[in-house]
């Protein structure tokens, strides 16, 4: 044991004296107790956390020229409350001027307490973290080169779409500026310097690119230096994909990985794009609220016309929902805000971003499939789903089916004998004991040449097809199984891959992952608003990102298929850009109304759009007003318009406190009517429970504005199921000029024995064949 030598002789003498008086063991005990107290004191030292602070800008002293200067001064005044005495430059992350008046900063509890006692303080939001909601589609939407909305809107010329996402790959052909107009003079944005990114990479197509990561870094969440870039450059491909979907400028008859007949042209190919990177390659794969808010704030300041977000945070009241707060500020400045509804489709009440001023988008399928074709030795030919990306030709291979062993028949984990299946095509039965992904891995690891799998609900992604695999319906698989069990020798004559089929029925369907209503925050507003393509959408991605590993080769591509409501939202953002180009005077609510009231709810078999999860007819709780129909949205006839005051009236009816109201609407004074008013929403939903009296009925008041030309007479046509009654007063609306308004009252009533969800439609139809359609939904708990 090495003795400790104390430099201070008086301390040494004191310790020797105490030791003689108390004994060595007691002294050691006292020293250990002192050490424990010191350790506790250190652990109890105040820790810094990130908070978003909403301030009342009317309290800003006039001698501060900017809000940021005021924010920095405020933080500096707090430094004396902290032993560390941090300066404001270390504390401040962002200063916000548009989404709210406030800032985000790292604060101790005592600093926060002092700040919250200020009369200028409005609200505090602890840092939170959101998640990302992770093309033939323009043709499926009905967009045509020389007819309808595309040429009328000049393909979105001069409209600016701001994408809040994971960055962008500027070299992609989708962001080439051939044929683009000059950058609008009103544009205030910029392209920043950063890792592998310079302002010279921007052009007349990509006119802005910024990144925001201070919140994530302040939370101690590391950003990967191996996989990401400290710049607007895309690490994931997601932001590049959403930007390309909304406004890609490159026409591609894509054969990448054999996805023939695809097209990667965006919905608004002449619109300008600005990227605000808030999603990063981190150990959490999440985005910080302070970063998202900063991206939205900058987009508003830069002058975007459309804002598209494919991010969601926890379900919170609007006064705690940073996307809702930021979006309302954008709406007030005439910016259309489009958000993904989320990918929690297995649950009711799962819609994200459902504030009534946001256009909330669910995901639907396209009428396109990627397939492989199997021909057996007996002449039977079947087709099934396959995303295997290589154009291989398999011929004259034995067909293996474990008919004498139940585990082998279902390709259960560890059941297949490599000696039996090597070099063969293996057939796997449908089972509840494992899923197709597990069966596929078992067949691959056993050394089979290819696999045939049976299911009526394939949930595999394109990148799951790492070896030749074919997915067939259970009924088709039964026919193959019959051949495999009855024939003396079974053989696959041919098995070919990389086929693309168009016109698949039924389509569209609600994607199985698309989040469903009723909205968890305000169930009295029907969400999602609209359905748009979100399954197997082909668009540009970061070309250096591994897509799939096949035969020990890593494959990447400039274009890939992706699915999610995050793919659906940019479709609607693109359509909104086209409508903005045609109708510059329309408000965000008017654009959403046009999109909703012209949507369709019947698929290409002329029956109600079905739910991919189970194949049964869906309801407006899944598809909202229906599937987007861009050409009809250009000329809707009537619109349900709203402005910020309408949203304030709506918030007044929620029973918020003055401070909560101020947090949402970013002002200290507002007015509300004595009686709560309904939002002038383009859809209707009534919710009843067992305590409601009989009959169960509700009245709705609405105002419609004529945006058509000349005199029009609209008559109400009602589609009403059994058990429901709908009445409209008046039943006819006469307009003598453009922008004239008319109001009406709709009454809905249901029987006591009505099912849980019942819905019909109100359709206003005039002599010029305008059909203004609104779903009328009743939920009966």
XYZ file of C-alpha atoms in Angstrom:
781
model
C 0.000 0.000 0.000
C 1.491 3.351 -1.024
C 1.225 6.030 1.691
C -0.443 9.334 0.815
C 1.781 12.310 1.576
C -0.047 15.521 2.495
C 1.781 18.718 1.607
C 0.111 20.735 4.366
C 1.861 19.831 7.653
C -0.958 21.205 9.788
C -3.443 18.834 8.168
C -1.032 15.918 8.676
C -0.657 16.779 12.339
C -4.431 17.055 12.757
C -5.026 13.639 11.207
C -2.347 12.022 13.434
C -3.998 13.602 16.492
C -7.495 12.394 15.496
C -6.125 8.913 14.787
C -4.576 8.642 18.243
C -7.822 9.815 19.912
C -10.406 7.860 17.820
C -8.588 4.940 16.330
C -7.768 4.178 12.698
C -11.068 2.397 11.865
C -13.216 5.304 13.039
C -11.129 7.776 11.060
C -11.520 5.696 7.899
C -15.298 5.550 8.456
C -15.483 9.323 8.806
C -13.420 9.850 5.645
C -15.630 7.440 3.684
C -18.736 9.282 4.901
C -17.221 12.605 3.813
C -16.379 11.116 0.399
C -19.954 9.838 -0.020
C -21.346 13.292 0.787
C -19.021 14.876 -1.752
C -20.151 12.318 -4.369
C -23.831 12.978 -3.630
C -23.291 16.705 -3.878
C -21.695 16.260 -7.291
C -24.497 14.003 -8.523
C -27.115 16.477 -7.291
C -25.547 19.312 -9.288
C -28.066 20.701 -11.723
C -27.991 19.141 -15.161
C -28.703 20.983 -18.365
C -31.608 19.932 -20.559
C -32.970 21.351 -23.783
C -36.228 23.290 -23.705
C -38.194 25.189 -26.315
C -39.295 28.462 -24.722
C -42.251 30.396 -26.119
C -42.061 34.111 -25.320
C -44.590 36.944 -25.646
C -42.876 39.170 -28.204
C -44.852 42.212 -27.012
C -42.561 42.220 -23.964
C -39.429 42.719 -26.072
C -37.788 46.024 -25.072
C -37.531 48.447 -27.973
C -33.765 48.821 -27.631
C -33.290 45.241 -28.872
C -33.157 45.435 -32.658
C -33.921 41.716 -33.135
C -35.709 38.984 -31.224
C -32.499 36.975 -31.139
C -30.699 39.810 -29.366
C -33.463 39.850 -26.753
C -33.301 36.063 -26.406
C -29.526 36.139 -25.891
C -29.825 38.890 -23.296
C -32.509 36.919 -21.477
C -30.299 33.828 -21.352
C -27.296 35.835 -20.193
C -29.342 37.157 -17.300
C -29.915 33.567 -16.175
C -26.246 32.593 -16.114
C -25.703 33.854 -12.560
C -28.174 31.227 -11.308
C -25.833 28.476 -12.450
C -22.533 27.546 -10.829
C -21.119 26.848 -14.294
C -21.945 30.433 -15.351
C -22.397 29.432 -18.983
C -22.602 32.227 -21.511
C -25.567 32.662 -23.843
C -23.703 31.314 -26.888
C -23.384 27.928 -25.184
C -26.990 27.917 -24.031
C -28.868 29.116 -27.122
C -29.619 26.595 -29.857
C -32.129 28.428 -32.064
C -34.017 31.695 -32.029
C -37.493 31.374 -33.615
C -39.257 34.274 -35.314
C -42.094 32.713 -37.320
C -43.306 29.354 -36.003
C -43.386 31.083 -32.623
C -41.642 33.933 -30.875
C -39.106 32.191 -28.715
C -35.971 30.090 -28.618
C -34.567 26.694 -27.727
C -31.770 26.492 -25.175
C -29.981 24.271 -22.680
C -31.129 25.226 -19.199
C -30.848 23.976 -15.646
C -34.023 23.513 -13.559
C -33.283 26.688 -11.582
C -32.680 28.684 -14.770
C -35.927 27.359 -16.219
C -37.794 28.237 -13.029
C -36.488 31.784 -13.127
C -37.373 32.115 -16.802
C -40.895 30.770 -16.288
C -41.510 33.370 -13.589
C -41.004 36.133 -16.159
C -44.123 37.904 -17.414
C -42.772 37.446 -20.955
C -42.894 33.634 -20.669
C -45.760 31.904 -22.498
C -44.968 28.171 -22.574
C -42.216 25.618 -22.095
C -41.776 22.509 -24.251
C -39.198 19.973 -23.055
C -37.180 18.590 -25.943
C -38.969 15.675 -27.588
C -38.143 13.383 -30.442
C -40.160 12.474 -33.515
C -40.029 9.601 -35.951
C -39.968 9.422 -39.712
C -42.895 7.849 -41.519
C -41.146 5.542 -43.674
C -43.094 6.591 -60.228
C -45.937 5.510 -62.205
C -47.841 7.497 -59.624
C -48.306 10.729 -61.713
C -50.011 8.658 -64.413
C -52.111 6.837 -61.808
C -53.167 10.264 -60.510
C -54.447 11.103 -63.974
C -51.831 13.758 -64.747
C -51.373 14.067 -68.517
C -48.814 15.869 -70.635
C -51.193 18.014 -72.667
C -54.460 17.863 -70.765
C -55.818 18.966 -67.390
C -53.930 20.276 -64.397
C -50.349 19.765 -65.571
C -50.401 22.152 -68.546
C -52.843 24.530 -66.821
C -50.420 24.875 -63.918
C -47.348 24.979 -66.173
C -46.270 21.907 -64.198
C -46.037 23.973 -61.001
C -43.819 26.708 -62.395
C -42.620 29.345 -59.882
C -44.132 27.532 -56.874
C -41.666 26.715 -54.071
C -42.017 23.475 -52.107
C -40.184 23.227 -48.776
C -39.395 19.663 -47.725
C -38.656 19.003 -44.024
C -36.792 15.689 -44.138
C -33.437 13.860 -44.176
C -31.619 15.970 -46.753
C -31.142 15.778 -50.493
C -28.782 14.276 -53.072
C -28.343 17.294 -55.345
C -26.602 15.424 -58.181
C -29.726 13.345 -58.874
C -31.158 13.943 -62.317
C -34.481 14.615 -60.600
C -33.063 17.956 -59.484
C -31.595 19.058 -62.775
C -32.799 22.505 -63.828
C -33.295 21.941 -67.541
C -36.480 23.779 -68.538
C -36.829 25.445 -65.129
C -37.805 29.088 -64.748
C -35.588 31.550 -62.895
C -35.564 31.547 -59.104
C -38.491 33.727 -57.932
C -37.392 37.185 -56.787
C -39.339 36.747 -53.549
C -37.080 33.862 -52.509
C -34.937 34.639 -49.444
C -33.389 31.213 -48.896
C -29.872 29.940 -49.389
C -27.771 26.842 -49.864
C -25.274 26.333 -47.078
C -21.735 24.991 -46.990
C -21.099 21.714 -45.249
C -19.644 18.251 -45.514
C -19.733 17.175 -49.179
C -22.073 20.059 -49.952
C -21.436 23.506 -51.417
C -23.818 26.266 -52.569
C -22.740 25.596 -56.157
C -24.724 22.340 -56.048
C -27.956 24.312 -56.016
C -29.547 25.548 -59.212
C -32.856 26.796 -60.561
C -34.536 23.549 -59.417
C -32.941 23.051 -55.992
C -32.963 26.639 -54.742
C -32.399 26.098 -51.031
C -30.694 23.572 -48.744
C -30.087 23.923 -45.020
C -29.542 21.571 -42.084
C -30.508 21.664 -38.397
C -28.910 19.400 -35.798
C -28.190 21.496 -32.687
C -31.093 19.996 -30.745
C -30.040 16.414 -31.409
C -26.442 17.124 -30.504
C -27.440 19.011 -27.344
C -29.398 15.956 -26.241
C -26.237 13.889 -26.450
C -27.482 11.858 -29.400
C -24.544 11.151 -31.646
C -24.804 11.740 -35.375
C -22.954 9.151 -37.397
C -19.812 10.473 -39.048
C -19.522 7.241 -40.995
C -22.946 7.269 -42.614
C -24.114 10.879 -42.500
C -22.962 14.312 -43.583
C -22.840 17.468 -41.488
C -24.681 19.279 -44.243
C -27.971 19.146 -46.205
C -26.713 16.096 -48.117
C -29.006 13.096 -47.740
C -27.653 10.073 -45.886
C -30.763 7.926 -46.094
C -32.394 8.571 -49.438
C -35.691 9.421 -47.738
C -35.538 13.199 -48.220
C -34.281 12.799 -51.784
C -37.184 10.418 -52.435
C -39.866 12.710 -51.000
C -38.452 15.728 -52.864
C -38.327 13.779 -56.117
C -41.892 12.550 -55.604
C -43.226 16.056 -55.026
C -41.300 17.869 -57.729
C -38.720 15.698 -59.505
C -37.778 17.144 -62.891
C -36.406 14.031 -64.587
C -38.508 11.715 -66.747
C -37.301 8.139 -66.406
C -38.594 4.931 -67.879
C -36.977 3.135 -65.003
C -35.450 -0.285 -65.440
C -33.446 -0.039 -62.231
C -33.631 -3.484 -60.640
C -36.043 -4.368 -63.410
C -38.765 -1.977 -62.291
C -39.780 -1.487 -65.881
C -42.553 0.864 -66.936
C -41.966 2.952 -63.825
C -41.511 6.684 -63.892
C -39.683 8.878 -61.444
C -41.051 12.183 -62.552
C -42.469 14.288 -59.742
C -46.042 15.525 -59.398
C -45.016 19.170 -59.897
C -41.916 18.865 -62.117
C -41.475 22.606 -62.706
C -41.806 23.612 -59.043
C -38.725 24.740 -57.151
C -37.487 22.668 -54.193
C -35.922 23.737 -50.887
C -34.635 21.113 -48.447
C -34.530 21.558 -44.671
C -32.649 18.634 -43.176
C -33.823 17.719 -39.663
C -33.485 13.921 -39.770
C -30.040 12.421 -39.168
C -28.268 9.081 -39.063
C -28.083 8.714 -35.299
C -28.261 5.939 -32.766
C -31.938 6.780 -32.214
C -33.051 7.475 -35.794
C -35.179 10.284 -34.408
C -35.466 14.001 -34.933
C -35.360 16.656 -32.208
C -38.376 18.932 -31.867
C -36.105 21.979 -31.616
C -34.488 21.076 -34.955
C -37.831 20.443 -36.682
C -39.157 23.744 -35.383
C -36.023 25.510 -36.634
C -36.471 23.964 -40.078
C -40.102 25.072 -40.249
C -39.180 28.544 -38.994
C -36.518 28.921 -41.680
C -38.841 27.648 -44.410
C -41.404 30.300 -43.501
C -38.731 32.980 -43.450
C -37.316 31.864 -46.800
C -40.699 32.134 -48.511
C -41.884 28.626 -49.392
C -45.416 28.206 -50.769
C -45.905 24.578 -49.735
C -44.443 22.771 -46.727
C -44.244 18.969 -46.642
C -43.394 16.986 -43.492
C -43.166 13.234 -43.084
C -42.409 13.318 -39.356
C -44.568 12.700 -36.309
C -44.306 13.303 -32.559
C -46.320 11.871 -29.687
C -50.042 12.600 -29.577
C -50.271 15.874 -27.658
C -52.759 18.730 -27.225
C -52.214 21.432 -29.809
C -50.597 23.759 -27.267
C -47.835 21.156 -26.787
C -47.635 19.997 -30.420
C -44.726 21.788 -32.081
C -45.732 20.757 -35.610
C -49.294 22.010 -35.035
C -47.994 25.302 -33.637
C -45.483 25.795 -36.445
C -48.025 24.807 -39.083
C -50.596 27.335 -37.864
C -47.991 30.072 -38.226
C -47.296 28.881 -41.773
C -51.006 28.778 -42.611
C -51.361 32.351 -41.371
C -48.794 33.354 -43.993
C -50.625 31.493 -46.757
C -48.396 28.404 -46.807
C -50.095 25.048 -47.410
C -48.836 22.504 -44.838
C -49.045 18.832 -45.811
C -48.163 16.091 -43.313
C -48.033 12.301 -43.302
C -50.749 10.646 -41.196
C -48.366 8.016 -39.808
C -47.669 4.319 -40.266
C -49.494 2.840 -37.260
C -52.240 1.264 -39.328
C -52.815 -1.655 -36.980
C -54.562 0.632 -34.486
C -57.571 2.930 -34.393
C -57.085 6.542 -33.270
C -53.569 6.427 -34.688
C -53.445 9.457 -36.991
C -50.599 11.884 -36.443
C -50.508 15.539 -37.483
C -54.284 15.868 -37.282
C -54.607 19.575 -36.483
C -57.468 20.930 -38.622
C -55.211 23.468 -40.348
C -52.908 20.675 -41.582
C -53.686 18.573 -44.657
C -53.235 15.045 -43.282
C -52.423 12.308 -45.802
C -52.960 8.556 -45.680
C -51.287 6.057 -48.001
C -52.864 4.034 -50.799
C -51.655 1.460 -53.276
C -51.061 1.901 -57.000
C -52.467 -0.243 -59.801
C -49.004 -1.662 -60.426
C -47.341 -4.867 -59.307
C -43.885 -6.401 -59.615
C -44.052 -10.084 -60.368
C -42.378 -13.345 -61.290
C -43.861 -16.003 -63.564
C -43.753 -19.722 -62.758
C -44.451 -22.527 -65.225
C -44.569 -26.093 -63.920
C -43.702 -29.181 -65.871
C -47.410 -30.007 -66.210
C -48.013 -26.757 -68.107
C -49.569 -24.781 -65.234
C -48.456 -21.132 -65.328
C -48.974 -18.796 -62.376
C -47.859 -15.295 -61.549
C -47.022 -13.930 -58.128
C -45.435 -11.018 -56.331
C -41.666 -10.661 -56.440
C -39.232 -7.781 -56.097
C -36.171 -9.891 -56.798
C -34.092 -7.399 -58.774
C -32.140 -9.634 -61.148
C -33.432 -10.874 -64.460
C -32.550 -14.508 -63.784
C -34.031 -17.381 -65.785
C -34.526 -20.590 -63.835
C -35.386 -23.679 -65.872
C -35.749 -27.412 -65.387
C -35.190 -27.391 -61.649
C -36.727 -29.943 -59.239
C -39.665 -28.704 -57.153
C -39.327 -29.667 -53.490
C -42.227 -29.873 -51.032
C -41.850 -31.504 -47.600
C -45.130 -33.364 -47.853
C -44.159 -36.094 -45.384
C -43.011 -33.708 -42.644
C -45.203 -30.919 -41.287
C -42.250 -28.739 -40.252
C -40.577 -29.108 -43.633
C -43.855 -28.396 -45.419
C -44.091 -25.001 -43.741
C -40.324 -24.375 -44.007
C -40.086 -23.973 -40.261
C -36.873 -22.662 -38.746
C -34.162 -25.332 -38.910
C -36.456 -27.918 -40.530
C -35.065 -28.043 -44.052
C -32.188 -30.398 -44.811
C -29.654 -28.743 -47.140
C -28.937 -32.134 -48.703
C -32.601 -32.428 -49.722
C -33.221 -28.891 -51.009
C -29.915 -27.716 -52.443
C -30.323 -26.658 -56.060
C -34.114 -27.037 -55.936
C -37.116 -24.694 -55.920
C -38.831 -25.084 -52.524
C -42.594 -24.727 -51.948
C -43.630 -23.543 -48.457
C -47.145 -23.948 -47.028
C -49.003 -21.071 -45.419
C -48.844 -21.246 -41.624
C -49.442 -19.271 -38.447
C -46.299 -20.711 -36.823
C -43.922 -18.496 -38.769
C -44.133 -15.676 -41.297
C -43.032 -15.474 -44.908
C -39.878 -13.601 -43.976
C -38.858 -16.427 -41.644
C -39.708 -19.065 -44.261
C -37.728 -17.173 -46.877
C -34.652 -17.058 -44.667
C -34.938 -20.790 -43.908
C -35.132 -21.647 -47.620
C -32.224 -19.367 -48.485
C -29.957 -20.594 -45.689
C -30.693 -24.230 -46.620
C -29.193 -23.601 -50.061
C -32.311 -23.783 -52.212
C -32.275 -22.292 -55.693
C -35.517 -20.351 -55.159
C -38.636 -20.317 -53.013
C -42.423 -20.228 -53.518
C -44.415 -18.881 -50.558
C -48.169 -18.780 -49.906
C -49.967 -15.875 -48.248
C -52.890 -13.577 -48.880
C -51.178 -10.731 -47.028
C -47.574 -10.146 -48.002
C -45.845 -7.559 -45.820
C -42.408 -7.861 -47.421
C -40.494 -4.859 -48.686
C -38.495 -4.811 -51.934
C -35.206 -5.058 -50.051
C -36.373 -8.323 -48.443
C -35.998 -10.170 -51.750
C -32.344 -11.077 -51.416
C -32.762 -14.339 -53.328
C -35.255 -15.591 -55.977
C -38.617 -15.690 -54.213
C -42.206 -15.788 -55.449
C -45.262 -14.910 -53.300
C -48.568 -16.430 -54.411
C -52.092 -16.347 -52.931
C -53.047 -19.318 -50.779
C -55.543 -20.528 -53.395
C -52.856 -20.497 -56.091
C -50.418 -22.185 -53.748
C -52.928 -24.963 -53.153
C -52.888 -25.792 -56.869
C -49.093 -25.912 -56.887
C -49.144 -28.066 -53.748
C -51.554 -30.515 -55.384
C -49.133 -30.962 -58.267
C -46.211 -31.331 -55.850
C -47.943 -34.089 -53.843
C -49.536 -36.093 -56.657
C -46.984 -36.135 -59.460
C -44.253 -38.754 -59.441
C -41.602 -36.243 -60.437
C -42.141 -32.539 -59.931
C -40.235 -29.953 -61.839
C -40.219 -26.208 -62.415
C -40.066 -25.743 -66.152
C -39.347 -21.995 -65.972
C -39.275 -19.311 -63.316
C -38.610 -15.779 -64.535
C -38.349 -12.518 -62.649
C -38.451 -8.744 -63.170
C -41.938 -8.307 -64.623
C -44.111 -5.210 -64.151
C -47.886 -5.245 -64.544
C -50.140 -2.180 -64.761
C -53.890 -1.967 -64.307
C -53.890 -4.297 -61.304
C -57.263 -4.613 -59.556
C -58.469 -3.613 -57.068
C -56.681 -0.278 -56.813
C -56.271 1.885 -54.968
C -56.464 0.194 -51.598
C -55.725 1.722 -48.199
C -52.197 0.583 -47.328
C -52.145 -1.812 -44.391
C -49.711 0.474 -42.511
C -51.612 3.742 -43.041
C -52.784 5.255 -39.734
C -56.528 5.397 -39.114
C -59.023 7.667 -37.412
C -60.796 8.844 -35.403
C -58.160 11.427 -34.639
C -56.792 10.887 -31.092
C -56.697 14.613 -30.247
C -59.868 15.918 -31.916
C -62.079 12.999 -32.975
C -64.712 15.510 -34.092
C -62.549 16.359 -37.122
C -62.375 13.574 -39.713
C -58.772 12.508 -40.298
C -56.952 11.589 -42.459
C -58.142 14.163 -44.979
C -57.103 12.395 -48.149
C -55.506 9.250 -49.568
C -52.565 9.374 -52.013
C -50.084 6.865 -53.477
C -47.755 5.608 -50.749
C -46.877 2.013 -51.638
C -43.935 1.102 -53.903
C -43.401 4.668 -55.040
C -40.440 4.990 -57.386
C -38.301 8.098 -56.946
C -34.718 9.312 -56.605
C -32.580 8.327 -53.625
C -28.979 8.703 -52.453
C -27.107 6.418 -54.894
C -24.362 5.474 -52.422
C -26.783 3.813 -50.028
C -26.985 0.016 -50.040
C -30.391 -1.079 -51.269
C -30.069 -4.846 -51.223
C -27.422 -7.563 -51.078
C -27.830 -10.269 -53.727
C -25.385 -13.126 -54.238
C -22.828 -11.392 -52.020
C -23.029 -8.226 -54.108
C -24.171 -4.915 -52.649
C -26.605 -3.234 -55.018
C -27.422 0.458 -55.074
C -29.365 2.654 -57.473
C -30.272 6.250 -58.267
C -33.952 5.295 -57.935
C -35.720 2.953 -55.542
C -39.153 1.862 -54.425
C -40.281 3.121 -51.016
C -43.512 2.858 -49.053
C -45.070 4.860 -46.234
C -47.377 7.772 -45.605
C -44.134 9.732 -45.969
C -44.338 8.833 -49.663
C -48.016 9.836 -49.868
C -47.594 13.313 -48.353
C -45.266 14.656 -51.074
C -47.779 13.555 -53.726
C -50.343 15.848 -52.112
C -47.722 18.578 -51.666
C -47.055 18.358 -55.391
C -50.752 18.599 -56.233
C -51.081 21.559 -53.858
C -48.219 23.226 -55.746
C -50.036 22.699 -59.055
C -53.245 24.156 -57.629
C -51.305 27.090 -56.171
C -49.866 27.789 -59.626
C -53.365 27.919 -61.137
C -55.143 29.668 -58.240
C -52.647 32.029 -56.608
C -55.430 33.691 -54.633
C -56.640 30.516 -52.935
C -56.023 30.071 -49.204
C -54.509 26.861 -47.803
C -58.011 25.843 -46.658
C -59.397 26.441 -50.160
C -56.702 24.243 -51.712
C -57.382 21.465 -49.213
C -61.128 21.775 -49.783
C -60.671 21.440 -53.541
C -58.544 18.324 -53.013
C -61.030 16.744 -50.594
C -64.355 17.501 -52.305
C -63.162 16.168 -55.672
C -61.660 12.926 -54.332
C -63.075 9.548 -55.288
C -64.033 6.670 -53.001
C -64.529 3.910 -55.584
C -61.652 1.774 -56.839
C -61.037 0.569 -60.392
C -63.597 -2.211 -59.898
C -66.277 0.459 -59.209
C -66.660 -0.660 -55.593
C -65.690 1.075 -52.349
C -61.948 1.392 -51.814
C -60.784 -1.622 -49.828
C -58.481 -1.945 -46.857
C -55.313 -3.850 -47.760
C -55.417 -5.197 -44.216
C -58.046 -7.905 -44.691
C -59.424 -6.911 -48.075
C -62.748 -5.591 -46.734
C -64.299 -2.253 -47.759
C -62.612 0.650 -46.000
C -64.379 3.691 -44.525
C -63.575 7.429 -44.371
C -61.809 6.675 -41.092
C -59.168 5.031 -43.298
C -59.325 7.003 -46.565
C -60.764 10.353 -45.441
C -62.595 12.123 -48.249
C -61.209 9.560 -50.699
C -58.285 9.221 -53.092
C -56.818 12.412 -54.534
C -57.948 13.347 -58.070
C -55.760 16.270 -59.216
C -57.480 17.197 -62.466
C -60.886 17.556 -60.863
C -59.387 19.532 -57.963
C -58.416 22.271 -60.411
C -62.102 23.152 -60.908
C -64.025 22.094 -57.783
C -67.006 24.421 -58.256
C -67.448 25.166 -54.539
C -64.976 25.363 -51.678
C -65.227 25.311 -47.888
C -62.901 28.177 -46.997
C -61.377 29.121 -43.629
C -58.893 31.618 -42.239
C -56.866 31.891 -39.037
C -59.770 33.445 -37.116
C -61.839 30.336 -37.849
C -59.118 28.206 -36.276
C -58.973 30.547 -33.278
C -62.729 30.116 -32.817
C -62.226 26.349 -33.010
C -59.522 26.495 -30.333
C -61.753 28.671 -28.145
C -64.214 25.790 -28.027
C -61.619 23.366 -26.643
C -61.596 24.911 -23.188
C -57.945 25.958 -23.282
C -56.599 28.389 -20.708
C -55.398 31.817 -21.821
C -51.781 30.658 -21.644
C -52.532 27.510 -23.652
C -54.371 29.556 -26.280
C -51.467 31.975 -26.500
C -49.063 29.075 -26.998
C -50.946 27.845 -30.064
C -51.860 31.106 -31.762
C -48.662 33.005 -30.807
C -50.408 36.177 -29.677
C -51.479 37.681 -26.386
C -54.845 39.032 -27.534
C -57.626 37.407 -29.511
C -61.383 37.385 -29.716
C -63.862 34.541 -29.445
C -67.579 34.518 -29.987
C -69.868 33.862 -27.064
C -71.116 30.614 -28.584
C -68.608 28.025 -29.862
C -68.629 27.783 -33.642
C -67.968 24.808 -35.886
C -65.097 24.701 -38.290
C -66.134 25.111 -41.903
C -64.609 21.711 -42.681
C -65.212 19.850 -45.977
C -66.180 16.655 -44.140
C -68.630 15.775 -41.352
C -68.270 13.449 -38.371
C -70.598 12.919 -35.403
C -69.759 10.781 -32.379
C -72.424 9.317 -30.102
C -72.193 7.071 -27.069
C -74.564 5.020 -24.951
C -75.549 7.933 -22.735
C -76.859 10.025 -25.627
C -80.621 10.207 -25.827
C -82.827 9.026 -28.652
C -82.792 9.920 -31.460
C -79.074 10.370 -31.815
C -78.768 13.435 -34.032
C -76.483 16.360 -34.734
C -76.687 19.532 -36.836
C -73.752 20.987 -38.782
C -73.520 24.507 -40.219
C -71.369 25.168 -43.278
C -70.607 27.952 -45.755
C -69.572 27.252 -49.338
C -67.990 29.701 -51.774
C -68.560 29.616 -55.516
C -65.203 29.511 -57.320
C -66.758 28.608 -60.648
C -67.727 31.063 -63.354
C -71.151 32.542 -63.913
C -74.501 31.581 -62.464
C -74.797 28.142 -60.907
C -77.533 26.226 -59.142
C -76.366 23.400 -56.926
C -78.720 20.712 -55.678
C -78.022 18.410 -52.741
C -77.825 14.708 -53.546
C -77.586 12.368 -50.580
C -76.145 8.866 -50.394
C -77.558 7.419 -47.179
C -77.154 3.854 -45.853
C -79.799 2.072 -43.860
C -79.949 3.104 -40.227
C -78.930 6.682 -41.034
C -80.881 9.799 -41.990
C -79.360 12.912 -43.577
C -81.240 16.131 -44.281
C -79.927 19.381 -45.808
C -81.553 22.796 -45.569
C -81.769 24.410 -48.037
C -81.497 21.588 -50.526
C -80.626 23.972 -53.351
C -78.001 26.748 -53.518
C -78.098 29.480 -56.166
C -75.027 31.553 -57.046
C -75.078 34.573 -59.352
C -71.373 35.304 -59.397
C -67.888 34.135 -58.527
C -66.782 34.195 -54.851
C -70.382 34.449 -53.656
C -71.104 32.557 -50.419
C -74.103 30.480 -49.359
C -74.683 28.662 -46.095
C -76.579 25.485 -45.278
C -77.322 23.175 -42.366
C -76.858 19.412 -42.482
C -78.592 17.169 -39.956
C -77.542 13.581 -39.407
C -79.446 11.026 -37.350
C -78.916 7.331 -36.644
C -80.979 4.533 -35.176
C -80.145 3.142 -31.755
C -79.131 -0.162 -33.318
C -76.835 1.421 -35.914
C -73.385 -0.177 -36.329
C -70.282 1.343 -34.778
C -69.315 3.171 -37.987
C -71.884 4.413 -40.498
C -71.286 6.840 -43.310
C -72.917 8.427 -46.305
C -72.227 11.361 -48.622
C -73.498 14.844 -49.320
C -72.902 15.822 -52.938
C -73.642 19.286 -54.295
C -74.106 18.976 -58.071
C -74.716 21.782 -60.558
C -75.665 21.940 -64.230
C -71.991 22.133 -65.225
C -71.276 18.702 -63.733
C -69.393 19.977 -60.721
C -69.678 17.358 -57.977
C -68.736 18.697 -54.538
C -68.606 15.594 -52.349
C -68.286 15.344 -48.562
C -68.334 12.206 -46.386
C -70.796 12.200 -43.490
C -69.547 9.802 -40.796
C -71.212 8.690 -37.579
C -69.438 6.716 -34.868
C -71.760 5.002 -32.414
C -69.995 3.783 -29.263
